[in-house]
Tab-separated table of C-alpha atoms and ligand atoms in Angstrom:
chain	number	residue	atom	x	y	z
P	1	UNK	CA	-10.300	29.533	-37.034
P	2	UNK	CA	-10.298	28.856	-33.278
P	3	UNK	CA	-7.397	29.953	-31.143
P	4	UNK	CA	-5.834	26.549	-30.582
P	5	UNK	CA	-3.437	27.941	-27.960
P	6	UNK	CA	-6.276	28.252	-25.427
P	7	UNK	CA	-8.703	25.666	-24.107
P	8	UNK	CA	-11.871	25.653	-26.221
P	9	UNK	CA	-14.572	28.106	-25.083
P	10	UNK	CA	-12.293	29.550	-22.369
P	11	UNK	CA	-13.105	33.075	-23.494
P	12	UNK	CA	-14.145	34.690	-20.205
P	13	UNK	CA	-12.124	37.318	-18.385
P	14	UNK	CA	-10.389	35.955	-15.287
P	15	UNK	CA	-12.547	37.989	-12.909
P	16	UNK	CA	-15.764	36.595	-14.412
P	17	UNK	CA	-14.615	32.972	-14.654
P	18	UNK	CA	-15.909	30.124	-12.474
P	19	UNK	CA	-13.433	27.669	-14.025
P	20	UNK	CA	-9.751	28.416	-14.613
P	21	UNK	CA	-7.529	26.289	-16.861
P	22	UNK	CA	-3.791	26.150	-16.113
P	23	UNK	CA	-1.100	24.216	-18.018
P	24	UNK	CA	1.970	22.833	-16.234
P	25	UNK	CA	4.349	21.574	-18.949
P	26	UNK	CA	6.699	19.791	-16.536
P	27	UNK	CA	7.788	16.143	-16.897
P	28	UNK	CA	11.255	16.005	-15.337
P	29	UNK	CA	10.290	13.284	-12.847
P	30	UNK	CA	8.917	10.908	-15.523
P	31	UNK	CA	10.546	7.538	-14.928
P	32	UNK	CA	9.879	5.472	-18.092
P	33	UNK	CA	9.005	7.404	-21.257
P	34	UNK	CA	8.939	11.223	-21.311
P	35	UNK	CA	6.714	13.670	-23.165
P	36	UNK	CA	4.032	14.817	-20.709
P	37	UNK	CA	5.492	18.338	-20.909
P	38	UNK	CA	3.645	18.573	-24.236
P	39	UNK	CA	0.348	17.500	-22.631
P	40	UNK	CA	-1.275	20.865	-21.872
P	41	UNK	CA	-1.060	22.202	-25.423
P	42	UNK	CA	-2.118	18.893	-27.023
P	43	UNK	CA	-5.164	18.674	-24.723
P	44	UNK	CA	-6.052	22.294	-25.537
P	45	UNK	CA	-5.772	21.602	-29.267
P	46	UNK	CA	-8.013	18.515	-29.112
P	47	UNK	CA	-10.571	20.393	-26.981
P	48	UNK	CA	-11.654	22.282	-30.104
P	49	UNK	CA	-12.980	19.042	-31.608
P	50	UNK	CA	-16.102	19.012	-29.447
P	51	UNK	CA	-19.503	20.678	-29.661
P	52	UNK	CA	-20.130	23.422	-27.120
P	53	UNK	CA	-23.659	22.116	-26.481
P	54	UNK	CA	-24.006	19.124	-24.144
P	55	UNK	CA	-26.852	16.689	-24.643
P	56	UNK	CA	-26.908	15.353	-21.079
P	57	UNK	CA	-26.893	18.588	-19.074
P	58	UNK	CA	-28.553	20.815	-21.680
P	59	UNK	CA	-25.782	23.355	-21.034
P	60	UNK	CA	-23.713	25.120	-23.658
P	61	UNK	CA	-20.065	25.599	-22.746
P	62	UNK	CA	-20.192	28.927	-24.580
P	63	UNK	CA	-22.394	30.109	-21.680
P	64	UNK	CA	-20.091	28.763	-18.936
P	65	UNK	CA	-17.472	31.288	-17.779
P	66	UNK	CA	-14.040	29.698	-18.303
P	67	UNK	CA	-10.646	31.413	-18.372
P	68	UNK	CA	-7.356	29.933	-19.573
P	69	UNK	CA	-4.308	31.206	-17.666
P	70	UNK	CA	-1.940	29.600	-20.197
P	71	UNK	CA	1.121	27.607	-19.212
P	72	UNK	CA	3.501	27.882	-16.289
P	73	UNK	CA	7.129	28.474	-17.374
P	74	UNK	CA	9.705	25.672	-17.458
P	75	UNK	CA	11.371	24.632	-14.206
P	76	UNK	CA	14.664	22.902	-13.517
P	77	UNK	CA	13.477	20.914	-10.507
P	78	UNK	CA	10.220	19.555	-9.153
P	79	UNK	CA	10.668	21.624	-5.985
P	80	UNK	CA	10.692	24.854	-8.016
P	81	UNK	CA	7.619	23.735	-9.980
P	82	UNK	CA	5.768	22.889	-6.750
P	83	UNK	CA	6.400	26.325	-5.216
P	84	UNK	CA	5.288	28.125	-8.367
P	85	UNK	CA	2.112	26.085	-8.920
P	86	UNK	CA	1.067	26.576	-5.290
P	87	UNK	CA	1.586	30.337	-5.620
P	88	UNK	CA	-0.348	30.404	-8.907
P	89	UNK	CA	-3.382	28.489	-7.628
P	90	UNK	CA	-3.791	29.948	-4.108
P	91	UNK	CA	-5.565	33.098	-5.375
P	92	UNK	CA	-7.677	30.999	-7.770
P	93	UNK	CA	-9.122	29.005	-4.851
P	94	UNK	CA	-9.347	32.113	-2.659
P	95	UNK	CA	-11.540	33.747	-5.321
P	96	UNK	CA	-13.919	30.760	-5.216
P	97	UNK	CA	-12.967	29.500	-8.667
P	98	UNK	CA	-12.438	25.865	-9.706
P	99	UNK	CA	-9.005	25.184	-11.253
P	100	UNK	CA	-8.617	22.663	-14.084
P	101	UNK	CA	-4.881	21.919	-14.238
P	102	UNK	CA	-3.385	20.133	-17.256
P	103	UNK	CA	-0.020	18.355	-16.844
P	104	UNK	CA	2.646	17.491	-17.018
P	105	UNK	CA	3.683	14.456	-15.019
P	106	UNK	CA	1.869	13.544	-11.798
P	107	UNK	CA	4.403	15.471	-9.702
P	108	UNK	CA	2.321	18.503	-10.724
P	109	UNK	CA	-0.740	17.322	-8.733
P	110	UNK	CA	0.296	17.729	-5.058
P	111	UNK	CA	0.837	21.505	-5.292
P	112	UNK	CA	-2.675	21.829	-6.752
P	113	UNK	CA	-4.008	20.316	-3.501
P	114	UNK	CA	-1.508	22.083	-1.245
P	115	UNK	CA	-2.756	25.432	-2.599
P	116	UNK	CA	-6.220	24.869	-1.105
P	117	UNK	CA	-7.025	27.298	1.737
P	118	UNK	CA	-6.091	26.081	5.214
P	119	UNK	CA	-9.031	24.365	6.854
P	120	UNK	CA	-10.840	23.663	3.569
P	121	UNK	CA	-13.051	20.574	3.857
P	122	UNK	CA	-11.782	18.882	0.706
P	123	UNK	CA	-11.049	15.203	0.082
P	124	UNK	CA	-9.088	13.873	-2.882
P	125	UNK	CA	-10.264	11.264	-5.379
P	126	UNK	CA	-6.997	10.059	-6.907
P	127	UNK	CA	-7.485	8.028	-10.099
P	128	UNK	CA	-4.366	6.080	-11.061
P	129	UNK	CA	-3.060	2.700	-12.227
P	130	UNK	CA	-0.294	3.115	-9.657
P	131	UNK	CA	-0.344	3.797	-5.940
P	132	UNK	CA	2.263	6.630	-6.239
P	133	UNK	CA	3.005	6.015	-2.545
P	134	UNK	CA	6.807	5.931	-2.416
P	135	UNK	CA	8.427	8.024	0.325
P	136	UNK	CA	10.926	9.125	-2.325
P	137	UNK	CA	11.979	7.938	-5.770
P	138	UNK	CA	15.444	8.273	-7.297
P	139	UNK	CA	16.285	10.615	-4.429
P	140	UNK	CA	13.366	12.977	-5.105
P	141	UNK	CA	10.467	13.282	-2.636
P	142	UNK	CA	8.625	15.297	-5.290
P	143	UNK	CA	8.793	12.533	-7.933
P	144	UNK	CA	5.549	11.549	-9.656
P	145	UNK	CA	5.961	8.174	-7.916
P	146	UNK	CA	5.363	9.906	-4.531
P	147	UNK	CA	2.358	12.106	-5.328
P	148	UNK	CA	-0.418	10.362	-3.380
P	149	UNK	CA	1.873	10.247	-0.337
P	150	UNK	CA	2.610	13.988	-0.513
P	151	UNK	CA	-1.133	14.668	-0.804
P	152	UNK	CA	-1.907	12.360	2.137
P	153	UNK	CA	0.660	14.238	4.226
P	154	UNK	CA	-1.263	17.448	3.463
P	155	UNK	CA	-4.882	16.296	3.847
P	156	UNK	CA	-4.660	13.192	6.081
P	157	UNK	CA	-5.451	9.511	5.512
P	158	UNK	CA	-9.212	10.122	5.910
P	159	UNK	CA	-9.247	12.556	2.985
P	160	UNK	CA	-7.703	10.666	0.077
P	161	UNK	CA	-8.784	7.532	-1.765
P	162	UNK	CA	-7.119	5.979	-4.823
P	163	UNK	CA	-9.239	4.288	-7.505
P	164	UNK	CA	-8.028	2.247	-10.488
P	165	UNK	CA	-4.907	0.739	-8.886
P	166	UNK	CA	-3.352	-2.338	-10.489
P	167	UNK	CA	0.405	-1.800	-10.058
P	168	UNK	CA	2.183	-1.415	-6.724
P	169	UNK	CA	5.601	-2.169	-5.265
P	170	UNK	CA	6.052	-4.346	-2.193
P	171	UNK	CA	7.517	-1.342	-0.352
P	172	UNK	CA	4.409	0.726	-1.005
P	173	UNK	CA	2.151	-2.015	0.336
P	174	UNK	CA	4.363	-2.480	3.411
P	175	UNK	CA	4.539	1.287	4.080
P	176	UNK	CA	0.793	1.661	3.717
P	177	UNK	CA	0.085	-1.001	6.373
P	178	UNK	CA	0.879	1.507	9.077
P	179	UNK	CA	-0.690	4.487	7.286
P	180	UNK	CA	-3.887	3.066	5.838
P	181	UNK	CA	-4.519	5.022	2.667
P	182	UNK	CA	-7.664	3.397	1.207
P	183	UNK	CA	-7.689	2.268	-2.412
P	184	UNK	CA	-10.008	0.473	-4.816
P	185	UNK	CA	-8.364	-1.622	-7.517
P	186	UNK	CA	-9.286	-1.555	-11.211
P	187	UNK	CA	-10.226	-5.229	-10.852
P	188	UNK	CA	-12.695	-4.387	-8.075
P	189	UNK	CA	-14.188	-1.658	-10.259
P	190	UNK	CA	-14.659	-4.186	-13.063
P	191	UNK	CA	-16.288	-6.673	-10.678
P	192	UNK	CA	-18.517	-4.222	-8.742
P	193	UNK	CA	-19.355	-1.749	-11.480
P	194	UNK	CA	-18.109	1.818	-11.388
P	195	UNK	CA	-21.142	3.293	-9.604
P	196	UNK	CA	-20.956	1.113	-6.464
P	197	UNK	CA	-17.138	1.222	-6.526
P	198	UNK	CA	-17.032	5.022	-6.585
P	199	UNK	CA	-19.695	5.280	-3.898
P	200	UNK	CA	-17.651	2.917	-1.728
P	201	UNK	CA	-14.492	4.946	-2.390
P	202	UNK	CA	-16.152	8.272	-1.573
P	203	UNK	CA	-17.329	6.939	1.813
P	204	UNK	CA	-13.663	7.106	2.850
P	205	UNK	CA	-13.542	10.865	2.320
P	206	UNK	CA	-14.396	12.810	5.441
P	207	UNK	CA	-14.975	16.076	3.565
P	208	UNK	CA	-17.641	18.270	1.993
P	209	UNK	CA	-15.962	18.848	-1.350
P	210	UNK	CA	-13.866	16.667	-3.648
P	211	UNK	CA	-10.708	17.413	-5.589
P	212	UNK	CA	-10.101	14.980	-8.483
P	213	UNK	CA	-6.579	14.081	-9.589
P	214	UNK	CA	-6.704	12.030	-12.791
P	215	UNK	CA	-3.552	10.239	-13.900
P	216	UNK	CA	-4.593	9.348	-17.441
P	217	UNK	CA	-2.940	5.926	-16.971
P	218	UNK	CA	-5.887	5.023	-14.717
P	219	UNK	CA	-7.644	4.417	-18.036
P	220	UNK	CA	-6.748	1.285	-19.993
P	221	UNK	CA	-3.940	1.796	-22.559
P	222	UNK	CA	-6.332	0.550	-25.244
P	223	UNK	CA	-8.124	3.899	-24.825
P	224	UNK	CA	-5.297	6.068	-23.477
P	225	UNK	CA	-2.030	4.676	-24.873
P	226	UNK	CA	-0.117	7.959	-24.807
P	227	UNK	CA	1.218	8.047	-21.270
P	228	UNK	CA	4.529	7.570	-19.515
P	229	UNK	CA	3.884	4.249	-17.773
P	230	UNK	CA	0.956	2.430	-19.428
P	231	UNK	CA	-0.552	-0.437	-17.463
P	232	UNK	CA	-3.062	-3.022	-18.821
P	233	UNK	CA	-6.406	-3.975	-17.194
P	234	UNK	CA	-7.455	-0.366	-16.687
P	235	UNK	CA	-10.645	1.607	-16.198
P	236	UNK	CA	-12.773	2.468	-19.210
P	237	UNK	CA	-13.301	6.085	-20.316
P	238	UNK	CA	-16.919	5.718	-19.243
P	239	UNK	CA	-15.844	4.582	-15.756
P	240	UNK	CA	-13.964	7.855	-15.335
P	241	UNK	CA	-16.846	9.854	-16.799
P	242	UNK	CA	-19.222	8.320	-14.244
P	243	UNK	CA	-16.768	9.010	-11.401
P	244	UNK	CA	-16.445	12.654	-12.492
P	245	UNK	CA	-20.224	13.003	-12.867
P	246	UNK	CA	-20.773	11.717	-9.315
P	247	UNK	CA	-18.389	14.151	-7.648
P	248	UNK	CA	-18.923	17.170	-9.925
P	249	UNK	CA	-21.602	18.782	-7.693
P	250	UNK	CA	-18.916	18.852	-4.941
P	251	UNK	CA	-15.952	19.598	-7.232
P	252	UNK	CA	-13.171	21.687	-5.665
P	253	UNK	CA	-10.696	21.252	-8.515
P	254	UNK	CA	-9.459	18.830	-11.165
P	255	UNK	CA	-6.128	17.932	-12.655
P	256	UNK	CA	-5.426	15.676	-15.625
P	257	UNK	CA	-1.822	14.450	-15.687
P	258	UNK	CA	0.547	12.166	-17.602
P	259	UNK	CA	-0.847	12.642	-21.130
P	260	UNK	CA	2.261	12.178	-23.306
P	261	UNK	CA	1.542	13.456	-26.849
P	262	UNK	CA	4.658	11.982	-28.563
P	263	UNK	CA	2.954	8.583	-28.137
P	264	UNK	CA	-0.465	9.848	-29.217
P	265	UNK	CA	-2.543	9.979	-32.378
P	266	UNK	CA	-4.959	12.363	-30.730
P	267	UNK	CA	-7.067	9.780	-28.900
P	268	UNK	CA	-5.463	10.185	-25.465
P	269	UNK	CA	-5.351	13.988	-25.509
P	270	UNK	CA	-8.853	14.086	-26.970
P	271	UNK	CA	-10.132	11.884	-24.156
P	272	UNK	CA	-8.420	14.118	-21.589
P	273	UNK	CA	-9.990	17.216	-23.150
P	274	UNK	CA	-13.424	15.620	-23.188
P	275	UNK	CA	-13.155	14.583	-19.517
P	276	UNK	CA	-12.111	18.125	-18.547
P	277	UNK	CA	-15.180	19.437	-20.389
P	278	UNK	CA	-17.333	16.814	-18.686
P	279	UNK	CA	-16.189	17.999	-15.250
P	280	UNK	CA	-16.849	21.641	-16.146
P	281	UNK	CA	-20.295	20.868	-17.581
P	282	UNK	CA	-21.401	18.737	-14.641
P	283	UNK	CA	-20.105	21.169	-12.021
P	284	UNK	CA	-21.721	24.098	-13.859
P	285	UNK	CA	-25.023	22.205	-14.136
P	286	UNK	CA	-24.986	21.524	-10.368
P	287	UNK	CA	-24.251	25.196	-9.637
P	288	UNK	CA	-27.143	26.225	-11.875
P	289	UNK	CA	-29.536	23.951	-9.973
P	290	UNK	CA	-28.289	25.118	-6.576
N	301	MN	MN1	0.334	8.887	-11.023
N	302	MN	MN1	0.087	6.208	-12.928
């Protein structure tokens, strides 16, 4: 019987691992329907569904060194969570490893980027139905509704692009006029095709490597219904797979946020687990070729 409390095939020692899984069971800034705090363990559990061998890369995940650090403790405020996640991930990046962080609400993503070493040439591909560009929300600058803005403040407007957008507030659009964070809507992806749309998005990133932040609500609720703020007209699972495949040779880190298991029958968490495995496989395959 597999150990369902760890991510599947994450059986390497930390020192040997190239990929490091971390759970952040924090959802205190969720604004509509809660439950993302249960995301990390549900994604881990569903990860055991899949074969270790991958047809496309020819790799076997049993041969890829992965370590699971387990979950962060509970926190009372987003500010406390942010400090702790930054402290947890700084040594992971410093050791040259690629973190795969499982949330949790999207407030958990900015500290994953803020933990990157100073001067790192890393841009952020931010996949989301929402722009997440509020200066603050309900009095909290660390709300999940502010996450792309916090990341932009860290990396700069030439190192973040949002893909999959189809829900914004007037204030976000007005604020962004003076700031200029680029974004590609889900409707543009549907019209252009995901390959050209991702290539166009990545041209905005003035960086060598790419960090991917995936809000699972980027994907259409027909495929990923279990999330805090579902939004119709979304990306397909394959769209996100193709986006991950394109950036995986340059992957600096990945997070998958906003999976809310109380609303799930296993399809959303299973999709999240499969996309995490996809990123690991594709990045490992690129490292093997290099
Ligand atoms: Mn988000
Ligand atoms: Mn969202």
